[in-house]
Backbone atoms as SQL, in Angstrom:
CREATE TABLE atoms (id INTEGER PRIMARY KEY, chain TEXT, resi INTEGER, resn TEXT, atom TEXT, x REAL, y REAL, z REAL);
INSERT INTO atoms VALUES
  (1, 'A', 1, 'UNK', 'N', 4.273, 14.282, -3.650),
  (2, 'A', 1, 'UNK', 'CA', 5.274, 14.969, -2.838),
  (3, 'A', 1, 'UNK', 'C', 6.340, 15.572, -3.742),
  (4, 'A', 2, 'UNK', 'N', 6.892, 16.705, -3.339),
  (5, 'A', 2, 'UNK', 'CA', 7.932, 17.348, -4.142),
  (6, 'A', 2, 'UNK', 'C', 9.125, 16.414, -4.354),
  (7, 'A', 3, 'UNK', 'N', 9.660, 16.398, -5.576),
  (8, 'A', 3, 'UNK', 'CA', 10.780, 15.513, -5.878),
  (9, 'A', 3, 'UNK', 'C', 12.071, 16.277, -6.160),
  (10, 'A', 4, 'UNK', 'N', 12.000, 17.425, -6.807),
  (11, 'A', 4, 'UNK', 'CA', 13.197, 18.210, -7.125),
  (12, 'A', 4, 'UNK', 'C', 13.385, 19.318, -6.094),
  (13, 'A', 5, 'UNK', 'N', 14.602, 19.755, -5.923),
  (14, 'A', 5, 'UNK', 'CA', 14.872, 20.840, -4.994),
  (15, 'A', 5, 'UNK', 'C', 14.073, 22.076, -5.389),
  (16, 'A', 6, 'UNK', 'N', 13.522, 22.744, -4.403),
  (17, 'A', 6, 'UNK', 'CA', 12.700, 23.952, -4.508),
  (18, 'A', 6, 'UNK', 'C', 11.296, 23.673, -5.052),
  (19, 'A', 7, 'UNK', 'N', 10.921, 22.397, -5.167),
  (20, 'A', 7, 'UNK', 'CA', 9.533, 22.065, -5.501),
  (21, 'A', 7, 'UNK', 'C', 8.679, 22.225, -4.250),
  (22, 'A', 8, 'UNK', 'N', 7.409, 22.501, -4.431),
  (23, 'A', 8, 'UNK', 'CA', 6.482, 22.676, -3.309),
  (24, 'A', 8, 'UNK', 'C', 5.120, 22.100, -3.660),
  (25, 'A', 9, 'UNK', 'N', 4.327, 21.916, -2.607),
  (26, 'A', 9, 'UNK', 'CA', 2.953, 21.449, -2.755),
  (27, 'A', 9, 'UNK', 'C', 2.121, 22.097, -1.652),
  (28, 'A', 10, 'UNK', 'N', 0.948, 22.612, -2.011),
  (29, 'A', 10, 'UNK', 'CA', 0.040, 23.271, -1.062),
  (30, 'A', 10, 'UNK', 'C', -1.122, 22.328, -0.761),
  (31, 'A', 11, 'UNK', 'N', -1.503, 22.296, 0.527),
  (32, 'A', 11, 'UNK', 'CA', -2.586, 21.422, 0.993),
  (33, 'A', 11, 'UNK', 'C', -3.697, 22.247, 1.634),
  (34, 'A', 12, 'UNK', 'N', -4.908, 21.719, 1.549),
  (35, 'A', 12, 'UNK', 'CA', -6.104, 22.340, 2.116),
  (36, 'A', 12, 'UNK', 'C', -6.013, 22.346, 3.645),
  (37, 'A', 13, 'UNK', 'N', -6.296, 23.494, 4.255),
  (38, 'A', 13, 'UNK', 'CA', -6.227, 23.579, 5.719),
  (39, 'A', 13, 'UNK', 'C', -7.304, 22.722, 6.382),
  (40, 'A', 14, 'UNK', 'N', -8.448, 22.534, 5.731),
  (41, 'A', 14, 'UNK', 'CA', -9.529, 21.733, 6.315),
  (42, 'A', 14, 'UNK', 'C', -9.291, 20.239, 6.111),
  (43, 'A', 15, 'UNK', 'N', -8.588, 19.888, 5.032),
  (44, 'A', 15, 'UNK', 'CA', -8.267, 18.484, 4.734),
  (45, 'A', 15, 'UNK', 'C', -6.768, 18.423, 4.428),
  (46, 'A', 16, 'UNK', 'N', -5.940, 18.329, 5.470),
  (47, 'A', 16, 'UNK', 'CA', -4.493, 18.465, 5.292),
  (48, 'A', 16, 'UNK', 'C', -3.830, 17.431, 4.390),
  (49, 'A', 17, 'UNK', 'N', -4.554, 16.394, 3.974),
  (50, 'A', 17, 'UNK', 'CA', -3.965, 15.437, 3.044),
  (51, 'A', 17, 'UNK', 'C', -4.419, 15.706, 1.614),
  (52, 'A', 18, 'UNK', 'N', -5.252, 16.744, 1.426),
  (53, 'A', 18, 'UNK', 'CA', -5.795, 17.069, 0.113),
  (54, 'A', 18, 'UNK', 'C', -4.923, 18.128, -0.575),
  (55, 'A', 19, 'UNK', 'N', -4.223, 17.706, -1.626),
  (56, 'A', 19, 'UNK', 'CA', -3.331, 18.606, -2.357),
  (57, 'A', 19, 'UNK', 'C', -4.141, 19.574, -3.223),
  (58, 'A', 20, 'UNK', 'N', -3.768, 20.848, -3.183),
  (59, 'A', 20, 'UNK', 'CA', -4.455, 21.870, -3.968),
  (60, 'A', 20, 'UNK', 'C', -3.648, 22.311, -5.183),
  (61, 'A', 21, 'UNK', 'N', -2.354, 22.538, -4.987),
  (62, 'A', 21, 'UNK', 'CA', -1.487, 23.058, -6.050),
  (63, 'A', 21, 'UNK', 'C', -0.076, 22.574, -5.809),
  (64, 'A', 22, 'UNK', 'N', 0.720, 22.576, -6.883),
  (65, 'A', 22, 'UNK', 'CA', 2.138, 22.282, -6.736),
  (66, 'A', 22, 'UNK', 'C', 2.912, 23.075, -7.780),
  (67, 'A', 23, 'UNK', 'N', 4.209, 23.225, -7.529),
  (68, 'A', 23, 'UNK', 'CA', 5.032, 23.973, -8.453),
  (69, 'A', 23, 'UNK', 'C', 6.474, 23.979, -7.993),
  (70, 'A', 24, 'UNK', 'N', 7.225, 24.972, -8.471),
  (71, 'A', 24, 'UNK', 'CA', 8.640, 25.045, -8.138),
  (72, 'A', 24, 'UNK', 'C', 9.059, 26.496, -7.922),
  (73, 'A', 25, 'UNK', 'N', 9.884, 26.719, -6.908),
  (74, 'A', 25, 'UNK', 'CA', 10.438, 28.044, -6.632),
  (75, 'A', 25, 'UNK', 'C', 9.602, 28.836, -5.639),
  (76, 'A', 26, 'UNK', 'N', 10.291, 29.633, -4.827),
  (77, 'A', 26, 'UNK', 'CA', 9.605, 30.408, -3.784),
  (78, 'A', 26, 'UNK', 'C', 8.712, 31.503, -4.343),
  (79, 'A', 27, 'UNK', 'N', 9.091, 32.108, -5.463),
  (80, 'A', 27, 'UNK', 'CA', 8.242, 33.158, -6.042),
  (81, 'A', 27, 'UNK', 'C', 6.903, 32.582, -6.480),
  (82, 'A', 28, 'UNK', 'N', 6.943, 31.410, -7.103),
  (83, 'A', 28, 'UNK', 'CA', 5.695, 30.756, -7.529),
  (84, 'A', 28, 'UNK', 'C', 4.883, 30.304, -6.326),
  (85, 'A', 29, 'UNK', 'N', 5.563, 29.841, -5.277),
  (86, 'A', 29, 'UNK', 'CA', 4.862, 29.444, -4.053),
  (87, 'A', 29, 'UNK', 'C', 4.151, 30.642, -3.439),
  (88, 'A', 30, 'UNK', 'N', 4.847, 31.758, -3.317),
  (89, 'A', 30, 'UNK', 'CA', 4.239, 32.969, -2.747),
  (90, 'A', 30, 'UNK', 'C', 3.031, 33.401, -3.567),
  (91, 'A', 31, 'UNK', 'N', 3.142, 33.331, -4.881),
  (92, 'A', 31, 'UNK', 'CA', 2.031, 33.727, -5.754),
  (93, 'A', 31, 'UNK', 'C', 0.845, 32.778, -5.601),
  (94, 'A', 32, 'UNK', 'N', 1.109, 31.511, -5.315),
  (95, 'A', 32, 'UNK', 'CA', 0.034, 30.516, -5.216),
  (96, 'A', 32, 'UNK', 'C', -0.697, 30.561, -3.880),
  (97, 'A', 33, 'UNK', 'N', -0.075, 31.139, -2.858),
  (98, 'A', 33, 'UNK', 'CA', -0.721, 31.228, -1.540),
  (99, 'A', 33, 'UNK', 'C', -1.705, 32.391, -1.531),
  (100, 'A', 34, 'UNK', 'N', -2.932, 32.116, -1.110),
  (101, 'A', 34, 'UNK', 'CA', -3.978, 33.135, -1.065),
  (102, 'A', 34, 'UNK', 'C', -3.784, 34.038, 0.153),
  (103, 'A', 35, 'UNK', 'N', -3.910, 35.347, -0.053),
  (104, 'A', 35, 'UNK', 'CA', -3.675, 36.316, 1.018),
  (105, 'A', 35, 'UNK', 'C', -4.725, 36.289, 2.120),
  (106, 'A', 36, 'UNK', 'N', -5.846, 35.602, 1.898),
  (107, 'A', 36, 'UNK', 'CA', -6.896, 35.600, 2.915),
  (108, 'A', 36, 'UNK', 'C', -7.303, 34.191, 3.343),
  (109, 'A', 37, 'UNK', 'N', -6.558, 33.166, 2.892),
  (110, 'A', 37, 'UNK', 'CA', -6.902, 31.788, 3.195),
  (111, 'A', 37, 'UNK', 'C', -5.711, 31.056, 3.792),
  (112, 'A', 38, 'UNK', 'N', -5.903, 30.422, 4.923),
  (113, 'A', 38, 'UNK', 'CA', -4.849, 29.611, 5.539),
  (114, 'A', 38, 'UNK', 'C', -4.633, 28.351, 4.710),
  (115, 'A', 39, 'UNK', 'N', -3.438, 27.794, 4.811),
  (116, 'A', 39, 'UNK', 'CA', -3.118, 26.554, 4.102),
  (117, 'A', 39, 'UNK', 'C', -1.889, 25.924, 4.745),
  (118, 'A', 40, 'UNK', 'N', -1.574, 24.735, 4.292),
  (119, 'A', 40, 'UNK', 'CA', -0.335, 24.069, 4.656),
  (120, 'A', 40, 'UNK', 'C', 0.439, 23.828, 3.372),
  (121, 'A', 41, 'UNK', 'N', 1.750, 23.719, 3.475),
  (122, 'A', 41, 'UNK', 'CA', 2.563, 23.424, 2.295),
  (123, 'A', 41, 'UNK', 'C', 3.807, 22.660, 2.718),
  (124, 'A', 42, 'UNK', 'N', 4.407, 21.989, 1.760),
  (125, 'A', 42, 'UNK', 'CA', 5.730, 21.404, 1.951),
  (126, 'A', 42, 'UNK', 'C', 6.632, 21.984, 0.872),
  (127, 'A', 43, 'UNK', 'N', 7.885, 22.201, 1.251),
  (128, 'A', 43, 'UNK', 'CA', 8.874, 22.800, 0.356),
  (129, 'A', 43, 'UNK', 'C', 10.144, 21.961, 0.435),
  (130, 'A', 44, 'UNK', 'N', 10.603, 21.477, -0.701),
  (131, 'A', 44, 'UNK', 'CA', 11.825, 20.668, -0.710),
  (132, 'A', 44, 'UNK', 'C', 13.020, 21.604, -0.779),
  (133, 'A', 45, 'UNK', 'N', 13.636, 21.837, 0.379),
  (134, 'A', 45, 'UNK', 'CA', 14.782, 22.749, 0.433),
  (135, 'A', 45, 'UNK', 'C', 15.968, 22.169, -0.334),
  (136, 'A', 46, 'UNK', 'N', 16.309, 20.927, -0.048),
  (137, 'A', 46, 'UNK', 'CA', 17.386, 20.235, -0.763),
  (138, 'A', 46, 'UNK', 'C', 17.165, 18.734, -0.645),
  (139, 'A', 47, 'UNK', 'N', 18.136, 17.952, -1.089),
  (140, 'A', 47, 'UNK', 'CA', 17.964, 16.496, -1.087),
  (141, 'A', 47, 'UNK', 'C', 17.745, 15.917, 0.301),
  (142, 'A', 48, 'UNK', 'N', 18.163, 16.640, 1.329),
  (143, 'A', 48, 'UNK', 'CA', 18.069, 16.136, 2.697),
  (144, 'A', 48, 'UNK', 'C', 16.965, 16.759, 3.526),
  (145, 'A', 49, 'UNK', 'N', 16.318, 17.808, 3.020),
  (146, 'A', 49, 'UNK', 'CA', 15.378, 18.530, 3.871),
  (147, 'A', 49, 'UNK', 'C', 14.077, 18.885, 3.157),
  (148, 'A', 50, 'UNK', 'N', 12.978, 18.379, 3.718),
  (149, 'A', 50, 'UNK', 'CA', 11.632, 18.736, 3.305),
  (150, 'A', 50, 'UNK', 'C', 11.039, 19.548, 4.453),
  (151, 'A', 51, 'UNK', 'N', 10.644, 20.773, 4.174),
  (152, 'A', 51, 'UNK', 'CA', 10.173, 21.695, 5.209),
  (153, 'A', 51, 'UNK', 'C', 8.661, 21.841, 5.110),
  (154, 'A', 52, 'UNK', 'N', 7.973, 21.684, 6.249),
  (155, 'A', 52, 'UNK', 'CA', 6.534, 21.947, 6.307),
  (156, 'A', 52, 'UNK', 'C', 6.332, 23.434, 6.548),
  (157, 'A', 53, 'UNK', 'N', 5.358, 24.005, 5.864),
  (158, 'A', 53, 'UNK', 'CA', 5.014, 25.418, 6.052),
  (159, 'A', 53, 'UNK', 'C', 3.564, 25.521, 6.499),
  (160, 'A', 54, 'UNK', 'N', 3.331, 26.305, 7.536),
  (161, 'A', 54, 'UNK', 'CA', 1.977, 26.597, 8.002),
  (162, 'A', 54, 'UNK', 'C', 1.687, 28.028, 7.589),
  (163, 'A', 55, 'UNK', 'N', 0.836, 28.201, 6.584),
  (164, 'A', 55, 'UNK', 'CA', 0.513, 29.518, 6.037),
  (165, 'A', 55, 'UNK', 'C', -0.681, 30.100, 6.782),
  (166, 'A', 56, 'UNK', 'N', -0.436, 31.175, 7.540),
  (167, 'A', 56, 'UNK', 'CA', -1.489, 31.883, 8.277),
  (168, 'A', 56, 'UNK', 'C', -1.349, 33.369, 7.984),
  (169, 'A', 57, 'UNK', 'N', -1.902, 33.819, 6.848),
  (170, 'A', 57, 'UNK', 'CA', -1.742, 35.223, 6.459),
  (171, 'A', 57, 'UNK', 'C', -2.502, 36.162, 7.380),
  (172, 'A', 58, 'UNK', 'N', -1.989, 37.384, 7.468),
  (173, 'A', 58, 'UNK', 'CA', -2.647, 38.415, 8.281),
  (174, 'A', 58, 'UNK', 'C', -4.098, 38.612, 7.848),
  (175, 'A', 59, 'UNK', 'N', -4.383, 38.428, 6.551),
  (176, 'A', 59, 'UNK', 'CA', -5.712, 38.668, 6.012),
  (177, 'A', 59, 'UNK', 'C', -6.737, 37.592, 6.313),
  (178, 'A', 60, 'UNK', 'N', -6.307, 36.482, 6.894),
  (179, 'A', 60, 'UNK', 'CA', -7.245, 35.397, 7.224),
  (180, 'A', 60, 'UNK', 'C', -7.996, 35.745, 8.504),
  (181, 'A', 61, 'UNK', 'N', -9.232, 35.307, 8.579),
  (182, 'A', 61, 'UNK', 'CA', -10.052, 35.568, 9.755),
  (183, 'A', 61, 'UNK', 'C', -9.642, 34.708, 10.935),
  (184, 'A', 62, 'UNK', 'N', -10.095, 35.104, 12.119),
  (185, 'A', 62, 'UNK', 'CA', -9.743, 34.400, 13.351),
  (186, 'A', 62, 'UNK', 'C', -10.220, 32.950, 13.334),
  (187, 'A', 63, 'UNK', 'N', -11.420, 32.707, 12.821),
  (188, 'A', 63, 'UNK', 'CA', -11.947, 31.343, 12.776),
  (189, 'A', 63, 'UNK', 'C', -11.101, 30.471, 11.854),
  (190, 'A', 64, 'UNK', 'N', -10.699, 31.020, 10.708),
  (191, 'A', 64, 'UNK', 'CA', -9.865, 30.265, 9.763),
  (192, 'A', 64, 'UNK', 'C', -8.517, 29.928, 10.386),
  (193, 'A', 65, 'UNK', 'N', -7.956, 30.858, 11.139),
  (194, 'A', 65, 'UNK', 'CA', -6.668, 30.613, 11.796),
  (195, 'A', 65, 'UNK', 'C', -6.815, 29.542, 12.878),
  (196, 'A', 66, 'UNK', 'N', -7.942, 29.565, 13.596),
  (197, 'A', 66, 'UNK', 'CA', -8.199, 28.540, 14.615),
  (198, 'A', 66, 'UNK', 'C', -8.337, 27.149, 13.984),
  (199, 'A', 67, 'UNK', 'N', -9.047, 27.074, 12.852),
  (200, 'A', 67, 'UNK', 'CA', -9.200, 25.790, 12.160),
  (201, 'A', 67, 'UNK', 'C', -7.847, 25.294, 11.653),
  (202, 'A', 68, 'UNK', 'N', -7.022, 26.224, 11.170),
  (203, 'A', 68, 'UNK', 'CA', -5.683, 25.873, 10.702),
  (204, 'A', 68, 'UNK', 'C', -4.875, 25.276, 11.847),
  (205, 'A', 69, 'UNK', 'N', -4.923, 25.909, 13.008),
  (206, 'A', 69, 'UNK', 'CA', -4.212, 25.381, 14.180),
  (207, 'A', 69, 'UNK', 'C', -4.755, 24.010, 14.569),
  (208, 'A', 70, 'UNK', 'N', -6.078, 23.853, 14.516),
  (209, 'A', 70, 'UNK', 'CA', -6.705, 22.601, 14.899),
  (210, 'A', 70, 'UNK', 'C', -6.349, 21.438, 13.988),
  (211, 'A', 71, 'UNK', 'N', -6.033, 21.740, 12.728),
  (212, 'A', 71, 'UNK', 'CA', -5.700, 20.693, 11.767),
  (213, 'A', 71, 'UNK', 'C', -4.194, 20.516, 11.581),
  (214, 'A', 72, 'UNK', 'N', -3.404, 21.276, 12.332),
  (215, 'A', 72, 'UNK', 'CA', -1.953, 21.214, 12.175),
  (216, 'A', 72, 'UNK', 'C', -1.409, 19.813, 12.450),
  (217, 'A', 73, 'UNK', 'N', -1.876, 19.166, 13.502),
  (218, 'A', 73, 'UNK', 'CA', -1.334, 17.838, 13.830),
  (219, 'A', 73, 'UNK', 'C', -1.607, 16.837, 12.713),
  (220, 'A', 74, 'UNK', 'N', -2.778, 16.913, 12.111),
  (221, 'A', 74, 'UNK', 'CA', -3.086, 16.029, 10.986),
  (222, 'A', 74, 'UNK', 'C', -2.140, 16.258, 9.826),
  (223, 'A', 75, 'UNK', 'N', -1.796, 17.524, 9.584),
  (224, 'A', 75, 'UNK', 'CA', -0.834, 17.835, 8.529),
  (225, 'A', 75, 'UNK', 'C', 0.551, 17.301, 8.882),
  (226, 'A', 76, 'UNK', 'N', 0.972, 17.510, 10.140),
  (227, 'A', 76, 'UNK', 'CA', 2.282, 17.012, 10.574),
  (228, 'A', 76, 'UNK', 'C', 2.347, 15.496, 10.393),
  (229, 'A', 77, 'UNK', 'N', 1.294, 14.814, 10.794),
  (230, 'A', 77, 'UNK', 'CA', 1.250, 13.359, 10.682),
  (231, 'A', 77, 'UNK', 'C', 1.286, 12.896, 9.223),
  (232, 'A', 78, 'UNK', 'N', 0.733, 13.702, 8.328),
  (233, 'A', 78, 'UNK', 'CA', 0.671, 13.316, 6.913),
  (234, 'A', 78, 'UNK', 'C', 1.985, 13.568, 6.178),
  (235, 'A', 79, 'UNK', 'N', 2.933, 14.217, 6.830),
  (236, 'A', 79, 'UNK', 'CA', 4.219, 14.540, 6.203),
  (237, 'A', 79, 'UNK', 'C', 5.370, 14.003, 7.054),
  (238, 'A', 80, 'UNK', 'N', 5.479, 12.682, 7.191),
  (239, 'A', 80, 'UNK', 'CA', 6.486, 12.106, 8.090),
  (240, 'A', 80, 'UNK', 'C', 7.931, 12.321, 7.648),
  (241, 'A', 81, 'UNK', 'N', 8.162, 12.655, 6.377),
  (242, 'A', 81, 'UNK', 'CA', 9.529, 12.873, 5.907),
  (243, 'A', 81, 'UNK', 'C', 10.075, 14.230, 6.320),
  (244, 'A', 82, 'UNK', 'N', 9.188, 15.090, 6.788),
  (245, 'A', 82, 'UNK', 'CA', 9.619, 16.419, 7.232),
  (246, 'A', 82, 'UNK', 'C', 9.686, 16.453, 8.746),
  (247, 'A', 83, 'UNK', 'N', 10.748, 17.040, 9.265),
  (248, 'A', 83, 'UNK', 'CA', 10.943, 17.095, 10.710),
  (249, 'A', 83, 'UNK', 'C', 10.803, 18.503, 11.272),
  (250, 'A', 84, 'UNK', 'N', 10.551, 19.502, 10.417),
  (251, 'A', 84, 'UNK', 'CA', 10.500, 20.875, 10.895),
  (252, 'A', 84, 'UNK', 'C', 9.343, 21.619, 10.232),
  (253, 'A', 85, 'UNK', 'N', 8.674, 22.471, 11.016),
  (254, 'A', 85, 'UNK', 'CA', 7.568, 23.281, 10.515),
  (255, 'A', 85, 'UNK', 'C', 7.879, 24.748, 10.747),
  (256, 'A', 86, 'UNK', 'N', 7.665, 25.560, 9.710),
  (257, 'A', 86, 'UNK', 'CA', 7.881, 27.000, 9.795),
  (258, 'A', 86, 'UNK', 'C', 6.526, 27.687, 9.620),
  (259, 'A', 87, 'UNK', 'N', 6.212, 28.588, 10.537),
  (260, 'A', 87, 'UNK', 'CA', 5.008, 29.409, 10.429),
  (261, 'A', 87, 'UNK', 'C', 5.295, 30.549, 9.462),
  (262, 'A', 88, 'UNK', 'N', 4.432, 30.736, 8.467),
  (263, 'A', 88, 'UNK', 'CA', 4.599, 31.806, 7.481),
  (264, 'A', 88, 'UNK', 'C', 3.380, 32.713, 7.559),
  (265, 'A', 89, 'UNK', 'N', 3.605, 33.995, 7.845),
  (266, 'A', 89, 'UNK', 'CA', 2.502, 34.952, 7.951),
  (267, 'A', 89, 'UNK', 'C', 2.576, 36.052, 6.893),
  (268, 'A', 90, 'UNK', 'N', 3.649, 36.081, 6.127),
  (269, 'A', 90, 'UNK', 'CA', 3.800, 37.067, 5.067),
  (270, 'A', 90, 'UNK', 'C', 4.648, 36.516, 3.940),
  (271, 'A', 91, 'UNK', 'N', 4.495, 37.085, 2.755),
  (272, 'A', 91, 'UNK', 'CA', 5.160, 36.557, 1.567),
  (273, 'A', 91, 'UNK', 'C', 6.479, 37.246, 1.222),
  (274, 'A', 92, 'UNK', 'N', 6.664, 38.473, 1.658),
  (275, 'A', 92, 'UNK', 'CA', 7.822, 39.251, 1.211),
  (276, 'A', 92, 'UNK', 'C', 9.136, 38.527, 1.490),
  (277, 'A', 93, 'UNK', 'N', 9.240, 37.881, 2.639),
  (278, 'A', 93, 'UNK', 'CA', 10.476, 37.197, 3.023),
  (279, 'A', 93, 'UNK', 'C', 10.418, 35.687, 2.814),
  (280, 'A', 94, 'UNK', 'N', 9.434, 35.214, 2.058),
  (281, 'A', 94, 'UNK', 'CA', 9.327, 33.787, 1.766),
  (282, 'A', 94, 'UNK', 'C', 10.300, 33.456, 0.632),
  (283, 'A', 95, 'UNK', 'N', 11.548, 33.246, 1.008),
  (284, 'A', 95, 'UNK', 'CA', 12.639, 33.008, 0.067),
  (285, 'A', 95, 'UNK', 'C', 13.406, 31.764, 0.487),
  (286, 'A', 96, 'UNK', 'N', 14.088, 31.150, -0.461),
  (287, 'A', 96, 'UNK', 'CA', 14.872, 29.939, -0.215),
  (288, 'A', 96, 'UNK', 'C', 15.871, 30.159, 0.928),
  (289, 'A', 97, 'UNK', 'N', 16.610, 31.265, 0.891),
  (290, 'A', 97, 'UNK', 'CA', 17.613, 31.547, 1.934),
  (291, 'A', 97, 'UNK', 'C', 16.972, 31.787, 3.291),
  (292, 'A', 98, 'UNK', 'N', 15.795, 32.419, 3.305),
  (293, 'A', 98, 'UNK', 'CA', 15.114, 32.689, 4.568),
  (294, 'A', 98, 'UNK', 'C', 14.605, 31.382, 5.179),
  (295, 'A', 99, 'UNK', 'N', 14.137, 30.478, 4.345),
  (296, 'A', 99, 'UNK', 'CA', 13.686, 29.175, 4.858),
  (297, 'A', 99, 'UNK', 'C', 14.861, 28.481, 5.543),
  (298, 'A', 100, 'UNK', 'N', 16.032, 28.478, 4.902),
  (299, 'A', 100, 'UNK', 'CA', 17.205, 27.855, 5.514),
  (300, 'A', 100, 'UNK', 'C', 17.549, 28.537, 6.834),
  (301, 'A', 101, 'UNK', 'N', 17.455, 29.853, 6.863),
  (302, 'A', 101, 'UNK', 'CA', 17.774, 30.599, 8.085),
  (303, 'A', 101, 'UNK', 'C', 16.877, 30.176, 9.247),
  (304, 'A', 102, 'UNK', 'N', 15.638, 29.751, 8.945),
  (305, 'A', 102, 'UNK', 'CA', 14.690, 29.353, 9.990),
  (306, 'A', 102, 'UNK', 'C', 14.825, 27.889, 10.395),
  (307, 'A', 103, 'UNK', 'N', 15.422, 27.063, 9.527),
  (308, 'A', 103, 'UNK', 'CA', 15.473, 25.628, 9.823),
  (309, 'A', 103, 'UNK', 'C', 16.878, 25.112, 10.123),
  (310, 'A', 104, 'UNK', 'N', 17.900, 25.917, 9.883),
  (311, 'A', 104, 'UNK', 'CA', 19.265, 25.438, 10.121),
  (312, 'A', 104, 'UNK', 'C', 19.486, 25.176, 11.605),
  (313, 'A', 105, 'UNK', 'N', 20.422, 24.292, 11.922),
  (314, 'A', 105, 'UNK', 'CA', 20.707, 24.002, 13.329),
  (315, 'A', 105, 'UNK', 'C', 21.053, 25.276, 14.110),
  (316, 'A', 106, 'UNK', 'N', 20.428, 25.421, 15.257),
  (317, 'A', 106, 'UNK', 'CA', 20.700, 26.579, 16.110),
  (318, 'A', 106, 'UNK', 'C', 19.864, 27.804, 15.788),
  (319, 'A', 107, 'UNK', 'N', 19.023, 27.729, 14.763),
  (320, 'A', 107, 'UNK', 'CA', 18.181, 28.893, 14.445),
  (321, 'A', 107, 'UNK', 'C', 17.166, 29.094, 15.563),
  (322, 'A', 108, 'UNK', 'N', 16.888, 30.323, 15.893),
  (323, 'A', 108, 'UNK', 'CA', 15.953, 30.609, 16.978),
  (324, 'A', 108, 'UNK', 'C', 14.514, 30.647, 16.482),
  (325, 'A', 109, 'UNK', 'N', 14.239, 31.508, 15.522),
  (326, 'A', 109, 'UNK', 'CA', 12.879, 31.728, 15.050),
  (327, 'A', 109, 'UNK', 'C', 12.464, 30.650, 14.053),
  (328, 'A', 110, 'UNK', 'N', 11.231, 30.231, 14.166),
  (329, 'A', 110, 'UNK', 'CA', 10.630, 29.308, 13.200),
  (330, 'A', 110, 'UNK', 'C', 9.462, 30.005, 12.487),
  (331, 'A', 111, 'UNK', 'N', 9.598, 31.312, 12.279),
  (332, 'A', 111, 'UNK', 'CA', 8.541, 32.090, 11.639),
  (333, 'A', 111, 'UNK', 'C', 9.116, 32.968, 10.543),
  (334, 'A', 112, 'UNK', 'N', 8.383, 33.068, 9.447),
  (335, 'A', 112, 'UNK', 'CA', 8.706, 33.993, 8.371),
  (336, 'A', 112, 'UNK', 'C', 7.547, 34.971, 8.275),
  (337, 'A', 113, 'UNK', 'N', 7.846, 36.242, 8.503),
  (338, 'A', 113, 'UNK', 'CA', 6.830, 37.293, 8.422),
  (339, 'A', 113, 'UNK', 'C', 7.366, 38.402, 7.533),
  (340, 'A', 114, 'UNK', 'N', 6.491, 39.297, 7.106),
  (341, 'A', 114, 'UNK', 'CA', 6.937, 40.437, 6.303),
  (342, 'A', 114, 'UNK', 'C', 7.734, 41.393, 7.155);
């Protein structure tokens, strides 16, 4: 699990407890996410907040998106320290400040898209 602020870890959509990659910073996270493959990730926003990300890129097929949705609960269950999930469909706005904008108290949207 991520330990430092802005650390992240990507998990397999078919096996939500199977870690694929890890790193630090939103630019590296965006680069590590495949444009045609769904995935799950966790991002350590700060010492108090671990954010779950559901990566469903526009380039992924309908079946892959359905499998991602079907495995979402398993991913949620595997990340009990996180209380919020943000749907991410594009990388352009996948930034530290945008993540906060989606998870802060009173925020309406829980989606980051291009």
